[in-house]
Coordinates of C-alpha atoms in Angstrom, one line a residue:
X1 CA 12.1 7.7 -10.4
X2 CA 12.6 5.4 -13.4
X3 CA 16.3 5.4 -12.9
X4 CA 15.9 4.4 -9.2
X5 CA 13.6 1.6 -10.2
X6 CA 16.0 0.2 -12.8
X7 CA 18.8 0.5 -10.3
X8 CA 16.8 -1.5 -7.8
X9 CA 15.8 -4.1 -10.4
X10 CA 19.5 -4.8 -11.2
X11 CA 19.7 -7.1 -8.1
X12 CA 17.2 -9.5 -9.6
X13 CA 18.9 -9.8 -13.0
X14 CA 21.2 -12.7 -14.0
X15 CA 22.1 -15.8 -12.2
X16 CA 22.2 -16.0 -8.4
X17 CA 25.9 -16.9 -8.6
X18 CA 26.6 -13.5 -9.9
X19 CA 24.7 -11.7 -7.1
X20 CA 27.9 -10.4 -5.4
X21 CA 29.1 -9.0 -8.7
X22 CA 25.8 -7.2 -9.3
X23 CA 25.8 -5.7 -5.9
X24 CA 29.3 -4.3 -6.6
X25 CA 28.1 -2.8 -9.8
X26 CA 25.0 -1.3 -8.0
X27 CA 27.3 0.3 -5.5
X28 CA 29.3 1.9 -8.4
X29 CA 26.2 3.1 -10.2
X30 CA 24.5 4.7 -7.2
X31 CA 26.3 8.0 -7.8
X32 CA 24.2 8.4 -10.9
X33 CA 21.0 8.0 -8.9
X34 CA 22.2 10.5 -6.3
X35 CA 23.0 13.0 -9.0
X36 CA 19.3 13.2 -9.8
X37 CA 18.5 14.2 -6.3
X38 CA 21.2 16.9 -6.4
X39 CA 19.7 18.4 -9.6
X40 CA 16.3 18.3 -8.1
X41 CA 17.5 20.2 -5.0
X42 CA 19.0 22.9 -7.3
X43 CA 15.7 23.7 -9.0
X44 CA 14.6 27.3 -8.4
X45 CA 11.0 26.2 -8.1
X46 CA 11.7 24.1 -5.1
X47 CA 10.8 25.8 -1.9
X48 CA 9.9 24.6 1.7
X49 CA 6.2 24.1 0.9
X50 CA 6.8 22.3 -2.4
X51 CA 9.4 20.1 -0.8
X52 CA 7.2 19.4 2.2
X53 CA 4.0 18.6 0.2
X54 CA 5.2 17.2 -3.0
X55 CA 8.9 16.3 -3.4
X56 CA 9.8 14.6 -0.1
X57 CA 6.6 12.5 0.2
X58 CA 7.2 11.2 -3.4
X59 CA 10.8 10.4 -2.7
X60 CA 10.0 8.7 0.6
X61 CA 7.2 6.7 -0.9
X62 CA 9.6 5.2 -3.5
X63 CA 12.3 4.6 -0.9
X64 CA 10.0 2.6 1.4
X65 CA 8.2 0.7 -1.4
X66 CA 11.4 -0.5 -3.1
X67 CA 12.3 -2.6 0.0
X68 CA 15.9 -2.7 -1.1
X69 CA 18.4 -2.0 1.8
X70 CA 21.2 -0.5 -0.4
X71 CA 18.8 1.8 -2.2
X72 CA 17.0 2.9 1.0
X73 CA 20.2 3.6 3.0
X74 CA 21.9 5.6 0.2
X75 CA 18.8 7.6 -0.8
X76 CA 18.1 8.6 2.8
X77 CA 21.7 9.8 3.2
X78 CA 21.4 11.7 -0.1
X79 CA 18.2 13.5 1.1
X80 CA 20.0 14.6 4.3
X81 CA 23.1 15.9 2.3
X82 CA 21.5 17.6 -0.8
X83 CA 18.6 19.5 0.7
X84 CA 18.9 22.6 2.9
X85 CA 18.7 22.5 6.7
X86 CA 15.5 24.6 6.7
X87 CA 13.7 21.9 4.6
X88 CA 14.7 19.2 7.1
X89 CA 13.4 21.2 10.0
X90 CA 10.0 21.5 8.5
X91 CA 9.8 17.8 7.5
X92 CA 11.5 16.2 10.5
X93 CA 8.6 14.1 11.7
X94 CA 7.8 12.6 8.2
X95 CA 11.4 11.8 7.5
X96 CA 11.9 10.0 10.8
X97 CA 8.7 8.1 10.3
X98 CA 10.1 6.8 7.0
X99 CA 13.2 5.8 8.8
X100 CA 11.1 3.6 11.0
X101 CA 9.6 1.9 7.9
X102 CA 12.7 0.9 6.0
X103 CA 14.1 -2.6 5.9
X104 CA 15.4 -4.1 9.1
X105 CA 18.9 -4.6 7.7
X106 CA 19.3 -0.9 6.8
X107 CA 21.9 0.8 9.0
X108 CA 19.4 3.3 10.3
X109 CA 21.9 4.4 13.0
X110 CA 24.1 6.2 10.5
X111 CA 21.2 7.9 8.9
X112 CA 19.8 9.3 12.1
X113 CA 23.2 10.3 13.5
X114 CA 23.9 12.1 10.2
X115 CA 20.7 14.1 10.4
X116 CA 21.2 14.9 14.1
X117 CA 24.8 16.1 13.4
X118 CA 23.7 18.3 10.5
X119 CA 20.9 20.0 12.4
X120 CA 23.0 20.5 15.5
X121 CA 25.6 22.3 13.4
X122 CA 22.9 24.5 11.9
X123 CA 21.5 25.3 15.4
X124 CA 25.0 26.3 16.6
X125 CA 25.5 28.6 13.5
X126 CA 22.1 30.2 13.8
X127 CA 20.2 29.6 17.0
X128 CA 17.3 31.6 15.7
X129 CA 16.9 29.5 12.7
X130 CA 15.1 26.7 14.4
X131 CA 11.3 27.4 14.4
X132 CA 9.7 27.8 17.9
X133 CA 7.2 25.0 17.1
X134 CA 10.0 22.6 16.4
X135 CA 11.2 20.9 19.6
X136 CA 14.3 19.4 18.0
X137 CA 15.4 17.3 21.0
X138 CA 11.9 16.0 21.9
X139 CA 11.3 14.9 18.2
X140 CA 14.6 13.1 17.9
X141 CA 14.2 11.5 21.3
X142 CA 10.7 10.2 20.8
X143 CA 11.3 8.9 17.3
X144 CA 14.6 7.4 18.1
X145 CA 12.9 5.5 21.1
X146 CA 10.2 4.2 18.6
X147 CA 12.8 3.0 16.2
X148 CA 14.7 1.2 18.9
X149 CA 11.6 -0.4 20.2
X150 CA 10.5 -1.6 16.7
X151 CA 14.0 -3.0 15.8
X152 CA 14.6 -5.8 18.2
X153 CA 17.6 -6.9 16.3
X154 CA 19.4 -3.6 16.5
X155 CA 22.9 -4.2 18.0
X156 CA 23.3 -2.7 21.5
X157 CA 26.3 -0.7 20.5
X158 CA 24.2 0.9 17.7
X159 CA 21.6 1.9 20.3
X160 CA 24.2 3.5 22.5
X161 CA 25.7 5.3 19.5
X162 CA 22.3 6.8 18.9
X163 CA 22.2 8.0 22.4
X164 CA 25.6 9.5 22.0
X165 CA 24.3 11.6 19.1
X166 CA 21.3 12.7 21.2
X167 CA 23.5 13.9 24.1
X168 CA 25.6 15.8 21.7
X169 CA 22.4 17.4 20.3
X170 CA 21.1 18.3 23.7
X171 CA 24.4 19.9 24.8
X172 CA 25.0 21.7 21.6
X173 CA 21.5 23.1 21.1
X174 CA 20.2 23.3 24.7
X175 CA 23.3 23.7 26.9
X176 CA 21.1 24.9 29.9
X177 CA 18.8 21.9 29.8
X178 CA 20.6 19.3 31.9
X179 CA 17.3 17.4 32.1
X180 CA 17.6 16.5 28.4
X181 CA 21.0 15.0 29.0
X182 CA 19.7 13.0 32.0
X183 CA 16.7 11.9 29.8
X184 CA 19.1 10.3 27.3
X185 CA 21.0 8.6 30.2
X186 CA 17.7 7.3 31.7
X187 CA 16.6 6.0 28.2
X188 CA 19.9 4.1 27.8
X189 CA 19.7 2.6 31.3
X190 CA 16.1 1.5 30.6
X191 CA 17.2 -0.2 27.4
X192 CA 19.9 -2.0 29.3
X193 CA 17.6 -3.0 32.1
X194 CA 15.0 -4.3 29.6
X195 CA 17.4 -6.7 28.0
X196 CA 19.0 -7.7 31.3
X197 CA 22.4 -6.5 30.2
X198 CA 25.4 -7.8 32.2
X199 CA 28.2 -5.4 33.1
X200 CA 30.0 -4.7 29.8
X201 CA 33.5 -6.1 29.3
X202 CA 36.2 -3.5 29.0
X203 CA 37.2 -2.7 25.3
X204 CA 34.0 -4.3 23.9
X205 CA 32.3 -2.3 21.2
X206 CA 29.3 -1.5 23.4
X207 CA 31.5 -0.5 26.3
X208 CA 33.5 1.9 24.1
X209 CA 30.2 3.6 23.0
X210 CA 29.0 3.7 26.6
X211 CA 32.3 5.3 27.8
X212 CA 31.9 7.9 25.0
X213 CA 28.4 8.6 26.2
X214 CA 29.5 9.1 29.8
X215 CA 32.5 11.3 28.9
X216 CA 30.5 13.8 26.8
X217 CA 28.7 15.6 29.7
X218 CA 32.0 15.5 31.7
X219 CA 33.8 17.3 29.0
X220 CA 30.9 19.6 28.2
X221 CA 30.2 20.8 31.8
X222 CA 33.8 20.7 33.1
X223 CA 32.2 20.7 36.5
X224 CA 31.8 17.5 38.6
X225 CA 29.0 19.1 40.5
X226 CA 26.9 19.3 37.4
X227 CA 27.5 15.6 36.8
X228 CA 26.0 15.0 40.3
X229 CA 22.8 16.7 39.1
X230 CA 22.3 13.9 36.6
X231 CA 20.5 11.2 38.6
X232 CA 20.9 8.4 36.0
X233 CA 24.7 8.9 35.4
X234 CA 25.7 6.6 38.3
X235 CA 23.0 4.1 37.2
X236 CA 24.5 3.9 33.7
X237 CA 28.0 3.7 35.2
X238 CA 26.9 0.5 37.0
X239 CA 26.8 -1.3 33.7
X240 CA 30.5 -0.9 33.2
X241 CA 33.0 -3.5 34.5
X242 CA 35.6 -2.6 37.2
X243 CA 38.3 -1.4 34.7
X244 CA 35.8 0.9 32.8
X245 CA 34.5 2.3 36.1
X246 CA 38.0 3.1 37.2
X247 CA 38.6 4.8 33.8
X248 CA 35.5 7.0 34.1
X249 CA 36.3 7.7 37.8
X250 CA 39.8 8.8 37.0
X251 CA 38.4 10.9 34.1
X252 CA 36.1 12.7 36.5
X253 CA 38.8 13.4 39.0
X254 CA 41.2 14.7 36.4
X255 CA 38.6 17.0 35.1
X256 CA 37.9 18.3 38.5
X257 CA 41.6 18.9 39.1
X258 CA 42.0 20.6 35.7
X259 CA 39.2 22.9 36.3
X260 CA 39.9 23.3 40.1
X261 CA 36.3 22.5 40.9
X262 CA 35.7 22.8 44.7
X263 CA 33.4 20.2 46.4
X264 CA 32.2 22.5 49.1
X265 CA 29.4 20.6 50.9
X266 CA 28.9 17.3 52.9
X267 CA 26.2 16.1 50.4
X268 CA 28.4 16.7 47.4
X269 CA 31.4 15.0 49.0
X270 CA 29.3 12.0 49.8
X271 CA 27.9 11.9 46.2
X272 CA 31.1 12.3 44.4
X273 CA 32.9 9.7 46.5
X274 CA 30.1 7.3 45.9
X275 CA 30.4 8.0 42.1
X276 CA 34.1 7.3 42.1
X277 CA 33.9 4.5 44.5
X278 CA 35.9 2.2 42.2
X279 CA 39.0 4.2 43.2
X280 CA 37.9 4.5 46.9
X281 CA 36.9 1.0 47.8
X282 CA 39.4 -1.9 47.7
X283 CA 37.5 -4.3 45.3
X284 CA 39.6 -6.7 43.2
X285 CA 36.9 -8.9 41.8
X286 CA 34.6 -8.3 38.8
X287 CA 30.8 -8.9 38.6
X288 CA 31.3 -12.7 38.2
X289 CA 33.5 -12.9 41.3
X290 CA 36.7 -13.5 39.3
X291 CA 39.9 -12.0 40.5
X292 CA 41.0 -8.9 38.6
X293 CA 44.7 -8.5 38.0
X294 CA 45.7 -4.9 38.6
X295 CA 48.8 -3.1 37.2
X296 CA 50.8 -1.6 40.1
X297 CA 51.6 1.5 38.1
X298 CA 48.0 2.0 37.2
X299 CA 47.1 1.6 40.9
X300 CA 49.6 4.2 42.0
X301 CA 48.5 6.6 39.4
X302 CA 44.9 6.3 40.4
X303 CA 45.7 6.8 44.1
X304 CA 47.9 9.8 43.5
X305 CA 45.0 11.3 41.5
X306 CA 42.7 10.7 44.5
X307 CA 45.1 12.1 46.9
X308 CA 45.4 15.3 44.8
X309 CA 41.6 15.5 44.5
X310 CA 41.2 15.5 48.3
X311 CA 42.6 19.1 48.2
X312 CA 39.4 20.1 46.3
X313 CA 37.2 19.0 49.2
X314 CA 37.1 22.5 50.6
X315 CA 34.7 24.9 52.0
X316 CA 35.3 28.6 53.0
X317 CA 33.1 28.0 56.1
X318 CA 35.3 26.4 58.7
X319 CA 32.6 24.4 60.5
X320 CA 31.5 23.0 57.2
X321 CA 35.0 22.1 56.3
X322 CA 35.2 19.9 59.4
X323 CA 32.0 18.1 58.4
X324 CA 33.4 17.6 54.9
X325 CA 36.6 16.0 56.3
X326 CA 34.5 13.6 58.5
X327 CA 32.4 12.6 55.5
X328 CA 35.5 11.9 53.4
X329 CA 37.0 9.8 56.2
X330 CA 33.9 7.6 56.3
X331 CA 34.5 6.7 52.7
X332 CA 38.3 6.4 52.8
X333 CA 38.5 4.2 55.8
X334 CA 36.7 1.5 53.7
X335 CA 39.6 1.5 51.2
X336 CA 41.7 -1.2 52.7
X337 CA 45.3 -1.1 53.8
X338 CA 46.6 -0.4 50.3
X339 CA 44.6 2.7 49.7
X340 CA 44.5 4.5 53.1
X341 CA 48.2 5.3 52.8
X342 CA 47.2 7.6 49.9
X343 CA 43.9 8.9 51.1
X344 CA 44.0 9.3 54.8
X345 CA 47.4 11.1 54.7
X346 CA 46.2 14.2 52.8
X347 CA 43.1 14.1 54.9
X348 CA 45.2 14.5 58.1
X349 CA 47.1 17.4 56.6
X350 CA 43.8 19.0 55.6
X351 CA 42.7 18.7 59.2
X352 CA 45.9 20.3 60.5
X353 CA 45.4 23.2 58.0
X354 CA 41.9 23.6 59.4
X355 CA 43.2 23.8 62.9
X356 CA 45.5 26.6 61.9
X357 CA 42.6 28.4 60.2
X358 CA 40.6 28.1 63.4
X359 CA 43.4 29.5 65.5
X360 CA 43.4 32.6 63.2
X361 CA 39.8 33.2 64.3
X362 CA 40.5 33.3 68.1
X363 CA 39.3 36.9 68.2
X364 CA 36.0 36.4 66.5
X365 CA 35.1 32.8 67.5
X366 CA 34.9 32.1 71.2
X367 CA 34.6 28.3 70.5
X368 CA 37.8 28.1 68.4
X369 CA 39.6 26.3 71.2
X370 CA 37.2 23.4 71.5
X371 CA 37.1 23.1 67.7
X372 CA 40.8 22.7 67.6
X373 CA 40.6 20.0 70.2
X374 CA 38.0 18.1 68.1
X375 CA 40.3 18.4 65.1
X376 CA 43.2 16.9 66.9
X377 CA 41.0 14.1 68.2
X378 CA 40.0 13.4 64.5
X379 CA 43.7 13.4 63.5
X380 CA 44.6 11.1 66.4
X381 CA 42.0 8.5 65.4
X382 CA 42.9 8.8 61.7
X383 CA 46.6 8.3 62.2
X384 CA 45.9 5.4 64.5
X385 CA 44.2 3.7 61.6
X386 CA 47.3 4.1 59.6
X387 CA 49.4 2.7 62.4
X388 CA 47.4 -0.5 62.5
X389 CA 48.0 -0.9 58.7
X390 CA 51.7 -1.6 59.2
X391 CA 52.7 1.9 58.0
X392 CA 55.0 2.7 60.9
X393 CA 57.1 5.6 59.3
X394 CA 54.2 7.5 57.8
X395 CA 52.1 7.8 61.0
X396 CA 55.3 8.6 62.9
X397 CA 55.8 11.6 60.7
X398 CA 52.2 12.6 60.9
X399 CA 52.3 12.5 64.7
X400 CA 55.4 14.7 64.7
X401 CA 53.8 17.2 62.3
X402 CA 50.8 17.3 64.6
X403 CA 53.1 18.2 67.5
X404 CA 54.3 21.2 65.6
X405 CA 50.8 22.4 64.6
X406 CA 49.6 22.1 68.2
X407 CA 52.6 24.2 69.2
X408 CA 51.7 26.9 66.7
X409 CA 48.0 27.0 67.4
X410 CA 48.4 27.3 71.1
X411 CA 44.9 26.2 72.2
X412 CA 44.3 25.3 75.8
X413 CA 45.1 21.5 75.6
X414 CA 47.8 21.8 73.0
X415 CA 50.5 20.5 75.3
X416 CA 48.5 17.4 76.2
X417 CA 47.8 16.6 72.6
X418 CA 51.4 17.3 71.5
X419 CA 52.8 15.1 74.4
X420 CA 50.4 12.3 73.4
X421 CA 51.3 12.5 69.7
X422 CA 55.1 12.4 70.4
X423 CA 54.5 9.5 72.8
X424 CA 52.8 7.6 70.1
X425 CA 55.7 8.4 67.8
X426 CA 58.1 7.0 70.3
X427 CA 55.9 3.8 70.5
X428 CA 56.1 3.4 66.8
X429 CA 59.8 4.0 66.8
X430 CA 60.5 1.4 69.5
X431 CA 58.0 -1.3 68.2
X432 CA 57.8 -1.0 64.5
X433 CA 61.2 0.3 63.2
X434 CA 64.1 -2.1 63.2
X435 CA 66.3 -1.1 60.3
X436 CA 69.3 0.9 61.7
X437 CA 69.2 3.7 59.1
X438 CA 65.4 4.1 59.6
X439 CA 66.0 4.2 63.3
X440 CA 68.6 7.0 63.0
X441 CA 66.3 8.9 60.7
X442 CA 63.3 8.5 63.0
X443 CA 65.0 9.5 66.2
X444 CA 66.5 12.5 64.4
X445 CA 63.0 13.6 63.4
X446 CA 61.7 13.1 66.9
X447 CA 64.5 15.2 68.5
X448 CA 64.1 18.0 65.9
X449 CA 60.4 18.1 66.7
X450 CA 61.0 18.3 70.4
X451 CA 63.5 21.1 69.7
X452 CA 61.1 23.1 67.6
X453 CA 58.1 22.6 69.8
X454 CA 57.3 25.5 72.2
X455 CA 54.3 24.1 73.9
X456 CA 56.0 21.8 76.5
X457 CA 56.4 22.7 80.1
X458 CA 59.7 21.9 81.9
X459 CA 58.4 18.5 83.3
X460 CA 57.2 17.1 79.9
X461 CA 60.3 18.5 78.2
X462 CA 62.5 16.8 80.7
X463 CA 60.8 13.5 80.1
X464 CA 61.0 13.8 76.3
X465 CA 64.7 14.8 76.1
X466 CA 65.6 12.0 78.5
X467 CA 63.7 9.5 76.3
X468 CA 65.6 10.9 73.3
X469 CA 68.9 10.5 75.0
X470 CA 68.2 6.9 76.1
X471 CA 66.9 6.0 72.6
X472 CA 70.1 7.6 71.0
X473 CA 72.3 5.5 73.3
X474 CA 70.6 2.2 72.2
X475 CA 71.1 2.6 68.5
X476 CA 72.8 -0.5 67.0
X477 CA 75.8 1.2 65.5
X478 CA 78.4 3.3 67.4
X479 CA 78.7 6.0 64.7
X480 CA 74.9 6.4 64.8
X481 CA 74.9 6.6 68.6
X482 CA 77.5 9.4 68.4
X483 CA 75.6 11.4 65.9
X484 CA 72.3 11.0 67.7
X485 CA 73.7 11.9 71.1
X486 CA 75.4 14.9 69.6
X487 CA 72.1 16.0 68.2
X488 CA 70.3 15.3 71.5
X489 CA 72.6 17.7 73.3
X490 CA 70.8 20.6 71.7
X491 CA 67.6 19.6 73.6
X492 CA 69.5 20.1 76.9
X493 CA 71.1 23.4 76.0
X494 CA 67.8 24.8 74.7
X495 CA 66.2 24.0 78.0
X496 CA 68.6 24.7 80.9
X497 CA 72.2 25.2 79.7
X498 CA 73.7 25.1 83.2
X499 CA 72.2 21.6 83.8
X500 CA 72.5 20.4 80.2
X501 CA 76.3 20.3 80.1
X502 CA 76.5 17.9 83.1
X503 CA 73.9 15.7 81.5
X504 CA 75.6 15.5 78.2
X505 CA 79.0 14.7 79.9
X506 CA 77.4 11.7 81.7
X507 CA 75.7 10.6 78.4

């Protein structure tokens, strides 16, 4: 007691010009003061009751009354370190009340975080060691809220750092209580709202702490569906700027891919795509309306991630899968011409896969045929959106792949859809593709698709192979014409060999 008083009085001795020197000397001498607490904690006569009724109240009274920031911070940290965890559990409320009474310039954040970390480790080592009447999370949550409210000068990043510690406590000690995690997120959002916080600039100190806070439940749950059960997660994400939102959105998608988390309902698809909307919507301006420069490599990486994620939008129930694809399309069509190339393409392939799955149920589902027709209508509309976005070669390939899927599924109107798809491919070839190499590649793909498709009747096949022959003969370069016509000859031989020979001779 006397040593602590002498240590505190040192700050008032000597000339004011030597204050910095005296503070340095005090920092060096504080180990002697801390040693007294160590010796006290080692006394055999000190038990929980003695500590609770005699030792701690006396120490805290000295700490609060000395009104010296250096002494208060150091001694509080010493108490946390030198006395057993069981002692802290029995005196938690009193210690936290003293934390609220120390000087405003004491770094109270580190003191509370240190105590939370120590007790969380204890709870992990011995879950039965926490008394039933000690609601660890509730005590820390309530007392931390009081301290934040009473310390108006506390930096925002320190407030968020305290919430980070609380989330860690909730997840480590109460892993099944997701409501505790959401309570921390709600408290943080309320603090931000109370100070009218603007969206945080990427790489600012507060933003770094906020990103840490948002990543903790993602890493802990390893299930994006559990994140959707936290109502205030998205509210807190709104306080991030565009770059920070993209970072968290990519983090969520990568976590889902790493853990192969299936998004198996319309509601979840809607929620998760709203959550990661910074990667779905084409938004190039920040909250102040200023233009945001975007790195092309980062953009590609984000969109490839989203394209891979679409494979997780999957339900074992086929009808539900169709609903999921429609919901995903509603979000992705808002993405603008740069993004739909990456998002609508895998969506079309997922729809083709669903048509194949429906075809496999023809014996058990008498409506499979109509369902296949709806899927091909969905694909036709989706590919048309890509066609209007000046992506000629991509929709051409999607149309041709659809022809082959229609040929394999063999539903009633398969020939009609296949013929329409290949006609659309011809239109794209004629109107959008002008490069000679691209023309040769495109007509080759069209001819190979007609060759492989087995759904066309003779009349439609005759029209298509004639179109292929005419298109081949109109290629710009003679060598390309020769190659294309030679390939086209297979279409005639595969149909009616006796007539095909004469047609090829005339060509």
